[in-house]
Amino acid sequence: LHCPTGAQPAGIPALLRLFEPLGYAVRGNYEFKDKHLNAVHLEHLENPNLPKVFISQLEVGRLSAEAQNLIQKNVEGAKDPLSDEILALLN
């Protein structure tokens, strides 16, 4: 369950859209139940010498109702910092 994040994508996809056009791909999926996190690690497809990237997301729906409300109030109106033009340049 994702928390509404305004105009930007929620969770891991928000950052994947930056790295995938640069040649990175998901190479591992992780779940940290006790921390309420999911994560992926990315590796560059053509250059294994480039750094691996780790992206995690908080599973807001697993938190207390109070925590969910506080987080949602702070992110529900978020603007997407990446315009269509910037995303096109990445691709």
PDB file of N, CA and C in Angstrom:
ATOM      1  N   LEU A   1       0.848  -1.181   0.000  1.00  0.00           N
ATOM      2  CA  LEU A   1       0.000   0.000   0.000  1.00  0.00           C
ATOM      3  C   LEU A   1       0.885   1.232   0.000  1.00  0.00           C
ATOM      4  N   HIS A   2       0.748   2.042  -1.038  1.00  0.00           N
ATOM      5  CA  HIS A   2       1.536   3.267  -1.126  1.00  0.00           C
ATOM      6  C   HIS A   2       0.745   4.446  -0.573  1.00  0.00           C
ATOM      7  N   CYS A   3       1.465   5.335  -0.001  1.00  0.00           N
ATOM      8  CA  CYS A   3       0.896   6.586   0.476  1.00  0.00           C
ATOM      9  C   CYS A   3       0.820   7.541  -0.723  1.00  0.00           C
ATOM     10  N   PRO A   4      -0.274   8.243  -0.928  1.00  0.00           N
ATOM     11  CA  PRO A   4      -0.334   9.208  -2.034  1.00  0.00           C
ATOM     12  C   PRO A   4       0.802  10.226  -1.933  1.00  0.00           C
ATOM     13  N   THR A   5       1.502  10.415  -3.017  1.00  0.00           N
ATOM     14  CA  THR A   5       2.670  11.306  -3.018  1.00  0.00           C
ATOM     15  C   THR A   5       2.521  12.450  -4.007  1.00  0.00           C
ATOM     16  N   GLY A   6       1.313  12.933  -4.156  1.00  0.00           N
ATOM     17  CA  GLY A   6       1.098  14.075  -5.031  1.00  0.00           C
ATOM     18  C   GLY A   6       1.373  13.746  -6.483  1.00  0.00           C
ATOM     19  N   ALA A   7       2.118  14.624  -7.147  1.00  0.00           N
ATOM     20  CA  ALA A   7       2.372  14.495  -8.580  1.00  0.00           C
ATOM     21  C   ALA A   7       3.521  13.545  -8.906  1.00  0.00           C
ATOM     22  N   GLN A   8       4.283  13.151  -7.917  1.00  0.00           N
ATOM     23  CA  GLN A   8       5.421  12.269  -8.213  1.00  0.00           C
ATOM     24  C   GLN A   8       5.050  10.809  -7.966  1.00  0.00           C
ATOM     25  N   PRO A   9       5.717   9.891  -8.652  1.00  0.00           N
ATOM     26  CA  PRO A   9       5.449   8.468  -8.399  1.00  0.00           C
ATOM     27  C   PRO A   9       5.784   8.109  -6.954  1.00  0.00           C
ATOM     28  N   ALA A  10       5.095   7.108  -6.455  1.00  0.00           N
ATOM     29  CA  ALA A  10       5.337   6.663  -5.086  1.00  0.00           C
ATOM     30  C   ALA A  10       6.427   5.595  -5.045  1.00  0.00           C
ATOM     31  N   GLY A  11       7.179   5.593  -3.981  1.00  0.00           N
ATOM     32  CA  GLY A  11       8.110   4.516  -3.692  1.00  0.00           C
ATOM     33  C   GLY A  11       9.283   4.386  -4.643  1.00  0.00           C
ATOM     34  N   ILE A  12       9.709   3.164  -4.786  1.00  0.00           N
ATOM     35  CA  ILE A  12      10.906   2.839  -5.567  1.00  0.00           C
ATOM     36  C   ILE A  12      10.821   3.338  -7.018  1.00  0.00           C
ATOM     37  N   PRO A  13       9.673   3.231  -7.696  1.00  0.00           N
ATOM     38  CA  PRO A  13       9.599   3.716  -9.079  1.00  0.00           C
ATOM     39  C   PRO A  13       9.988   5.187  -9.254  1.00  0.00           C
ATOM     40  N   ALA A  14       9.821   5.991  -8.206  1.00  0.00           N
ATOM     41  CA  ALA A  14      10.198   7.407  -8.298  1.00  0.00           C
ATOM     42  C   ALA A  14      11.674   7.565  -8.600  1.00  0.00           C
ATOM     43  N   LEU A  15      12.503   6.678  -8.063  1.00  0.00           N
ATOM     44  CA  LEU A  15      13.945   6.761  -8.305  1.00  0.00           C
ATOM     45  C   LEU A  15      14.396   5.861  -9.447  1.00  0.00           C
ATOM     46  N   LEU A  16      13.685   4.767  -9.678  1.00  0.00           N
ATOM     47  CA  LEU A  16      14.047   3.893 -10.802  1.00  0.00           C
ATOM     48  C   LEU A  16      14.037   4.660 -12.123  1.00  0.00           C
ATOM     49  N   ARG A  17      13.105   5.583 -12.261  1.00  0.00           N
ATOM     50  CA  ARG A  17      12.994   6.339 -13.515  1.00  0.00           C
ATOM     51  C   ARG A  17      14.221   7.207 -13.778  1.00  0.00           C
ATOM     52  N   LEU A  18      15.053   7.416 -12.772  1.00  0.00           N
ATOM     53  CA  LEU A  18      16.312   8.136 -12.961  1.00  0.00           C
ATOM     54  C   LEU A  18      17.435   7.197 -13.395  1.00  0.00           C
ATOM     55  N   PHE A  19      17.464   6.015 -12.837  1.00  0.00           N
ATOM     56  CA  PHE A  19      18.592   5.114 -13.055  1.00  0.00           C
ATOM     57  C   PHE A  19      18.431   4.195 -14.268  1.00  0.00           C
ATOM     58  N   GLU A  20      17.227   3.775 -14.566  1.00  0.00           N
ATOM     59  CA  GLU A  20      17.029   2.871 -15.698  1.00  0.00           C
ATOM     60  C   GLU A  20      17.484   3.483 -17.028  1.00  0.00           C
ATOM     61  N   PRO A  21      17.174   4.749 -17.317  1.00  0.00           N
ATOM     62  CA  PRO A  21      17.662   5.330 -18.572  1.00  0.00           C
ATOM     63  C   PRO A  21      19.199   5.428 -18.639  1.00  0.00           C
ATOM     64  N   LEU A  22      19.846   5.369 -17.482  1.00  0.00           N
ATOM     65  CA  LEU A  22      21.306   5.453 -17.435  1.00  0.00           C
ATOM     66  C   LEU A  22      21.961   4.078 -17.531  1.00  0.00           C
ATOM     67  N   GLY A  23      21.166   3.056 -17.756  1.00  0.00           N
ATOM     68  CA  GLY A  23      21.722   1.720 -17.960  1.00  0.00           C
ATOM     69  C   GLY A  23      21.692   0.808 -16.750  1.00  0.00           C
ATOM     70  N   TYR A  24      21.025   1.219 -15.685  1.00  0.00           N
ATOM     71  CA  TYR A  24      20.930   0.390 -14.492  1.00  0.00           C
ATOM     72  C   TYR A  24      19.678  -0.484 -14.539  1.00  0.00           C
ATOM     73  N   ALA A  25      19.755  -1.649 -13.901  1.00  0.00           N
ATOM     74  CA  ALA A  25      18.611  -2.554 -13.807  1.00  0.00           C
ATOM     75  C   ALA A  25      18.559  -3.159 -12.408  1.00  0.00           C
ATOM     76  N   VAL A  26      17.358  -3.507 -11.987  1.00  0.00           N
ATOM     77  CA  VAL A  26      17.166  -4.139 -10.680  1.00  0.00           C
ATOM     78  C   VAL A  26      17.799  -5.521 -10.715  1.00  0.00           C
ATOM     79  N   ARG A  27      18.620  -5.799  -9.709  1.00  0.00           N
ATOM     80  CA  ARG A  27      19.296  -7.093  -9.615  1.00  0.00           C
ATOM     81  C   ARG A  27      19.039  -7.800  -8.295  1.00  0.00           C
ATOM     82  N   GLY A  28      18.277  -7.174  -7.420  1.00  0.00           N
ATOM     83  CA  GLY A  28      17.943  -7.822  -6.153  1.00  0.00           C
ATOM     84  C   GLY A  28      16.780  -7.117  -5.488  1.00  0.00           C
ATOM     85  N   ASN A  29      15.935  -7.888  -4.830  1.00  0.00           N
ATOM     86  CA  ASN A  29      14.789  -7.359  -4.084  1.00  0.00           C
ATOM     87  C   ASN A  29      14.931  -7.796  -2.632  1.00  0.00           C
ATOM     88  N   TYR A  30      14.590  -6.905  -1.727  1.00  0.00           N
ATOM     89  CA  TYR A  30      14.776  -7.170  -0.311  1.00  0.00           C
ATOM     90  C   TYR A  30      13.565  -6.696   0.472  1.00  0.00           C
ATOM     91  N   GLU A  31      13.264  -7.406   1.548  1.00  0.00           N
ATOM     92  CA  GLU A  31      12.196  -6.998   2.443  1.00  0.00           C
ATOM     93  C   GLU A  31      12.733  -7.012   3.869  1.00  0.00           C
ATOM     94  N   PHE A  32      12.522  -5.913   4.563  1.00  0.00           N
ATOM     95  CA  PHE A  32      12.934  -5.773   5.955  1.00  0.00           C
ATOM     96  C   PHE A  32      11.660  -5.561   6.770  1.00  0.00           C
ATOM     97  N   LYS A  33      10.983  -6.672   7.087  1.00  0.00           N
ATOM     98  CA  LYS A  33       9.670  -6.598   7.734  1.00  0.00           C
ATOM     99  C   LYS A  33       9.706  -5.833   9.044  1.00  0.00           C
ATOM    100  N   ASP A  34      10.730  -6.068   9.856  1.00  0.00           N
ATOM    101  CA  ASP A  34      10.777  -5.413  11.162  1.00  0.00           C
ATOM    102  C   ASP A  34      11.009  -3.913  11.056  1.00  0.00           C
ATOM    103  N   LYS A  35      11.538  -3.454   9.932  1.00  0.00           N
ATOM    104  CA  LYS A  35      11.773  -2.017   9.710  1.00  0.00           C
ATOM    105  C   LYS A  35      10.710  -1.398   8.812  1.00  0.00           C
ATOM    106  N   HIS A  36       9.776  -2.222   8.318  1.00  0.00           N
ATOM    107  CA  HIS A  36       8.701  -1.767   7.419  1.00  0.00           C
ATOM    108  C   HIS A  36       9.275  -1.167   6.133  1.00  0.00           C
ATOM    109  N   LEU A  37      10.293  -1.835   5.591  1.00  0.00           N
ATOM    110  CA  LEU A  37      10.961  -1.369   4.370  1.00  0.00           C
ATOM    111  C   LEU A  37      10.984  -2.459   3.318  1.00  0.00           C
ATOM    112  N   ASN A  38      10.906  -2.045   2.070  1.00  0.00           N
ATOM    113  CA  ASN A  38      11.225  -2.866   0.907  1.00  0.00           C
ATOM    114  C   ASN A  38      12.347  -2.158   0.190  1.00  0.00           C
ATOM    115  N   ALA A  39      13.156  -2.907  -0.537  1.00  0.00           N
ATOM    116  CA  ALA A  39      14.291  -2.290  -1.218  1.00  0.00           C
ATOM    117  C   ALA A  39      14.662  -3.089  -2.460  1.00  0.00           C
ATOM    118  N   VAL A  40      15.433  -2.434  -3.313  1.00  0.00           N
ATOM    119  CA  VAL A  40      16.031  -3.085  -4.484  1.00  0.00           C
ATOM    120  C   VAL A  40      17.482  -2.630  -4.579  1.00  0.00           C
ATOM    121  N   HIS A  41      18.279  -3.449  -5.243  1.00  0.00           N
ATOM    122  CA  HIS A  41      19.604  -2.939  -5.600  1.00  0.00           C
ATOM    123  C   HIS A  41      19.722  -3.007  -7.107  1.00  0.00           C
ATOM    124  N   LEU A  42      20.411  -2.016  -7.653  1.00  0.00           N
ATOM    125  CA  LEU A  42      20.578  -1.874  -9.095  1.00  0.00           C
ATOM    126  C   LEU A  42      22.043  -2.051  -9.450  1.00  0.00           C
ATOM    127  N   GLU A  43      22.257  -2.594 -10.622  1.00  0.00           N
ATOM    128  CA  GLU A  43      23.607  -2.695 -11.172  1.00  0.00           C
ATOM    129  C   GLU A  43      23.569  -2.200 -12.605  1.00  0.00           C
ATOM    130  N   HIS A  44      24.679  -1.605 -13.033  1.00  0.00           N
ATOM    131  CA  HIS A  44      24.766  -1.140 -14.412  1.00  0.00           C
ATOM    132  C   HIS A  44      24.916  -2.348 -15.321  1.00  0.00           C
ATOM    133  N   LEU A  45      24.162  -2.371 -16.406  1.00  0.00           N
ATOM    134  CA  LEU A  45      24.141  -3.528 -17.295  1.00  0.00           C
ATOM    135  C   LEU A  45      25.409  -3.697 -18.119  1.00  0.00           C
ATOM    136  N   GLU A  46      26.075  -2.600 -18.448  1.00  0.00           N
ATOM    137  CA  GLU A  46      27.232  -2.683 -19.332  1.00  0.00           C
ATOM    138  C   GLU A  46      28.561  -2.472 -18.634  1.00  0.00           C
ATOM    139  N   ASN A  47      28.559  -1.801 -17.493  1.00  0.00           N
ATOM    140  CA  ASN A  47      29.807  -1.490 -16.814  1.00  0.00           C
ATOM    141  C   ASN A  47      29.736  -1.925 -15.350  1.00  0.00           C
ATOM    142  N   PRO A  48      30.242  -3.129 -15.052  1.00  0.00           N
ATOM    143  CA  PRO A  48      30.174  -3.624 -13.674  1.00  0.00           C
ATOM    144  C   PRO A  48      31.049  -2.836 -12.699  1.00  0.00           C
ATOM    145  N   ASN A  49      31.901  -1.967 -13.214  1.00  0.00           N
ATOM    146  CA  ASN A  49      32.746  -1.148 -12.335  1.00  0.00           C
ATOM    147  C   ASN A  49      32.014   0.062 -11.770  1.00  0.00           C
ATOM    148  N   LEU A  50      30.862   0.398 -12.346  1.00  0.00           N
ATOM    149  CA  LEU A  50      30.075   1.501 -11.799  1.00  0.00           C
ATOM    150  C   LEU A  50      29.451   1.058 -10.473  1.00  0.00           C
ATOM    151  N   PRO A  51      29.196   2.006  -9.580  1.00  0.00           N
ATOM    152  CA  PRO A  51      28.662   1.636  -8.263  1.00  0.00           C
ATOM    153  C   PRO A  51      27.298   0.975  -8.349  1.00  0.00           C
ATOM    154  N   LYS A  52      27.057   0.072  -7.415  1.00  0.00           N
ATOM    155  CA  LYS A  52      25.720  -0.476  -7.239  1.00  0.00           C
ATOM    156  C   LYS A  52      24.901   0.578  -6.497  1.00  0.00           C
ATOM    157  N   VAL A  53      23.598   0.568  -6.740  1.00  0.00           N
ATOM    158  CA  VAL A  53      22.702   1.545  -6.125  1.00  0.00           C
ATOM    159  C   VAL A  53      21.668   0.779  -5.309  1.00  0.00           C
ATOM    160  N   PHE A  54      21.406   1.255  -4.103  1.00  0.00           N
ATOM    161  CA  PHE A  54      20.419   0.647  -3.210  1.00  0.00           C
ATOM    162  C   PHE A  54      19.304   1.665  -2.991  1.00  0.00           C
ATOM    163  N   ILE A  55      18.056   1.256  -3.267  1.00  0.00           N
ATOM    164  CA  ILE A  55      16.898   2.133  -3.088  1.00  0.00           C
ATOM    165  C   ILE A  55      15.929   1.433  -2.149  1.00  0.00           C
ATOM    166  N   SER A  56      15.502   2.143  -1.128  1.00  0.00           N
ATOM    167  CA  SER A  56      14.529   1.557  -0.205  1.00  0.00           C
ATOM    168  C   SER A  56      13.292   2.440  -0.126  1.00  0.00           C
ATOM    169  N   GLN A  57      12.205   1.822   0.300  1.00  0.00           N
ATOM    170  CA  GLN A  57      10.960   2.570   0.493  1.00  0.00           C
ATOM    171  C   GLN A  57      10.314   2.128   1.792  1.00  0.00           C
ATOM    172  N   LEU A  58       9.779   3.074   2.484  1.00  0.00           N
ATOM    173  CA  LEU A  58       9.045   2.818   3.710  1.00  0.00           C
ATOM    174  C   LEU A  58       7.654   2.333   3.350  1.00  0.00           C
ATOM    175  N   GLU A  59       7.222   1.247   3.950  1.00  0.00           N
ATOM    176  CA  GLU A  59       5.878   0.728   3.732  1.00  0.00           C
ATOM    177  C   GLU A  59       4.940   1.421   4.730  1.00  0.00           C
ATOM    178  N   VAL A  60       4.465   2.574   4.330  1.00  0.00           N
ATOM    179  CA  VAL A  60       3.668   3.429   5.207  1.00  0.00           C
ATOM    180  C   VAL A  60       2.425   2.702   5.712  1.00  0.00           C
ATOM    181  N   GLY A  61       1.826   1.873   4.879  1.00  0.00           N
ATOM    182  CA  GLY A  61       0.615   1.153   5.265  1.00  0.00           C
ATOM    183  C   GLY A  61       0.818   0.177   6.406  1.00  0.00           C
ATOM    184  N   ARG A  62       2.043  -0.133   6.747  1.00  0.00           N
ATOM    185  CA  ARG A  62       2.334  -1.045   7.858  1.00  0.00           C
ATOM    186  C   ARG A  62       2.567  -0.305   9.176  1.00  0.00           C
ATOM    187  N   LEU A  63       2.562   0.998   9.122  1.00  0.00           N
ATOM    188  CA  LEU A  63       2.803   1.803  10.324  1.00  0.00           C
ATOM    189  C   LEU A  63       1.502   2.059  11.069  1.00  0.00           C
ATOM    190  N   SER A  64       1.613   2.634  12.240  1.00  0.00           N
ATOM    191  CA  SER A  64       0.418   2.989  13.011  1.00  0.00           C
ATOM    192  C   SER A  64      -0.403   4.015  12.233  1.00  0.00           C
ATOM    193  N   ALA A  65      -1.676   4.091  12.563  1.00  0.00           N
ATOM    194  CA  ALA A  65      -2.555   5.060  11.900  1.00  0.00           C
ATOM    195  C   ALA A  65      -2.042   6.481  12.103  1.00  0.00           C
ATOM    196  N   GLU A  66      -1.530   6.772  13.272  1.00  0.00           N
ATOM    197  CA  GLU A  66      -1.006   8.107  13.558  1.00  0.00           C
ATOM    198  C   GLU A  66       0.196   8.430  12.664  1.00  0.00           C
ATOM    199  N   ALA A  67       1.099   7.472  12.537  1.00  0.00           N
ATOM    200  CA  ALA A  67       2.274   7.683  11.679  1.00  0.00           C
ATOM    201  C   ALA A  67       1.859   7.825  10.217  1.00  0.00           C
ATOM    202  N   GLN A  68       0.917   7.003   9.774  1.00  0.00           N
ATOM    203  CA  GLN A  68       0.424   7.093   8.397  1.00  0.00           C
ATOM    204  C   GLN A  68      -0.152   8.472   8.115  1.00  0.00           C
ATOM    205  N   ASN A  69      -0.954   8.977   9.029  1.00  0.00           N
ATOM    206  CA  ASN A  69      -1.570  10.298   8.850  1.00  0.00           C
ATOM    207  C   ASN A  69      -0.528  11.399   8.785  1.00  0.00           C
ATOM    208  N   LEU A  70       0.462  11.349   9.667  1.00  0.00           N
ATOM    209  CA  LEU A  70       1.522  12.369   9.669  1.00  0.00           C
ATOM    210  C   LEU A  70       2.305  12.357   8.360  1.00  0.00           C
ATOM    211  N   ILE A  71       2.655  11.172   7.900  1.00  0.00           N
ATOM    212  CA  ILE A  71       3.426  11.063   6.656  1.00  0.00           C
ATOM    213  C   ILE A  71       2.583  11.524   5.477  1.00  0.00           C
ATOM    214  N   GLN A  72       1.346  11.058   5.412  1.00  0.00           N
ATOM    215  CA  GLN A  72       0.482  11.420   4.286  1.00  0.00           C
ATOM    216  C   GLN A  72       0.286  12.926   4.199  1.00  0.00           C
ATOM    217  N   LYS A  73       0.088  13.590   5.322  1.00  0.00           N
ATOM    218  CA  LYS A  73      -0.093  15.045   5.314  1.00  0.00           C
ATOM    219  C   LYS A  73       1.125  15.765   4.746  1.00  0.00           C
ATOM    220  N   ASN A  74       2.306  15.166   4.893  1.00  0.00           N
ATOM    221  CA  ASN A  74       3.525  15.812   4.435  1.00  0.00           C
ATOM    222  C   ASN A  74       3.891  15.505   2.996  1.00  0.00           C
ATOM    223  N   VAL A  75       3.327  14.450   2.423  1.00  0.00           N
ATOM    224  CA  VAL A  75       3.717  14.095   1.055  1.00  0.00           C
ATOM    225  C   VAL A  75       2.590  14.120   0.042  1.00  0.00           C
ATOM    226  N   GLU A  76       1.340  14.228   0.493  1.00  0.00           N
ATOM    227  CA  GLU A  76       0.223  14.104  -0.447  1.00  0.00           C
ATOM    228  C   GLU A  76       0.175  15.209  -1.500  1.00  0.00           C
ATOM    229  N   GLY A  77       0.773  16.339  -1.233  1.00  0.00           N
ATOM    230  CA  GLY A  77       0.767  17.427  -2.203  1.00  0.00           C
ATOM    231  C   GLY A  77       2.116  17.652  -2.866  1.00  0.00           C
ATOM    232  N   ALA A  78       2.989  16.660  -2.785  1.00  0.00           N
ATOM    233  CA  ALA A  78       4.344  16.820  -3.334  1.00  0.00           C
ATOM    234  C   ALA A  78       4.308  17.070  -4.838  1.00  0.00           C
ATOM    235  N   LYS A  79       5.158  17.967  -5.261  1.00  0.00           N
ATOM    236  CA  LYS A  79       5.318  18.231  -6.688  1.00  0.00           C
ATOM    237  C   LYS A  79       6.369  17.270  -7.237  1.00  0.00           C
ATOM    238  N   ASP A  80       6.227  16.945  -8.494  1.00  0.00           N
ATOM    239  CA  ASP A  80       7.227  16.094  -9.126  1.00  0.00           C
ATOM    240  C   ASP A  80       8.405  16.969  -9.531  1.00  0.00           C
ATOM    241  N   PRO A  81       9.593  16.737  -8.979  1.00  0.00           N
ATOM    242  CA  PRO A  81      10.734  17.587  -9.319  1.00  0.00           C
ATOM    243  C   PRO A  81      11.276  17.339 -10.722  1.00  0.00           C
ATOM    244  N   LEU A  82      10.802  16.279 -11.372  1.00  0.00           N
ATOM    245  CA  LEU A  82      11.277  15.954 -12.713  1.00  0.00           C
ATOM    246  C   LEU A  82      10.206  16.256 -13.746  1.00  0.00           C
ATOM    247  N   SER A  83      10.493  17.219 -14.584  1.00  0.00           N
ATOM    248  CA  SER A  83       9.548  17.562 -15.651  1.00  0.00           C
ATOM    249  C   SER A  83       9.618  16.509 -16.757  1.00  0.00           C
ATOM    250  N   ASP A  84       8.637  16.530 -17.642  1.00  0.00           N
ATOM    251  CA  ASP A  84       8.664  15.634 -18.799  1.00  0.00           C
ATOM    252  C   ASP A  84       9.906  15.872 -19.637  1.00  0.00           C
ATOM    253  N   GLU A  85      10.342  17.141 -19.704  1.00  0.00           N
ATOM    254  CA  GLU A  85      11.535  17.477 -20.485  1.00  0.00           C
ATOM    255  C   GLU A  85      12.792  16.824 -19.880  1.00  0.00           C
ATOM    256  N   ILE A  86      12.915  16.868 -18.582  1.00  0.00           N
ATOM    257  CA  ILE A  86      14.071  16.257 -17.931  1.00  0.00           C
ATOM    258  C   ILE A  86      14.044  14.741 -18.117  1.00  0.00           C
ATOM    259  N   LEU A  87      12.875  14.137 -17.961  1.00  0.00           N
ATOM    260  CA  LEU A  87      12.780  12.698 -18.162  1.00  0.00           C
ATOM    261  C   LEU A  87      13.111  12.303 -19.600  1.00  0.00           C
ATOM    262  N   ALA A  88      12.697  13.120 -20.551  1.00  0.00           N
ATOM    263  CA  ALA A  88      13.027  12.855 -21.948  1.00  0.00           C
ATOM    264  C   ALA A  88      14.529  12.936 -22.179  1.00  0.00           C
ATOM    265  N   LEU A  89      15.185  13.899 -21.534  1.00  0.00           N
ATOM    266  CA  LEU A  89      16.646  14.012 -21.678  1.00  0.00           C
ATOM    267  C   LEU A  89      17.362  12.791 -21.117  1.00  0.00           C
ATOM    268  N   LEU A  90      16.852  12.251 -20.034  1.00  0.00           N
ATOM    269  CA  LEU A  90      17.451  11.052 -19.457  1.00  0.00           C
ATOM    270  C   LEU A  90      17.337   9.867 -20.414  1.00  0.00           C
ATOM    271  N   ASN A  91      16.203   9.810 -21.103  1.00  0.00           N
ATOM    272  CA  ASN A  91      15.989   8.694 -22.043  1.00  0.00           C
ATOM    273  C   ASN A  91      16.782   8.915 -23.307  1.00  0.00           C
TER     274      ASN A  91
END
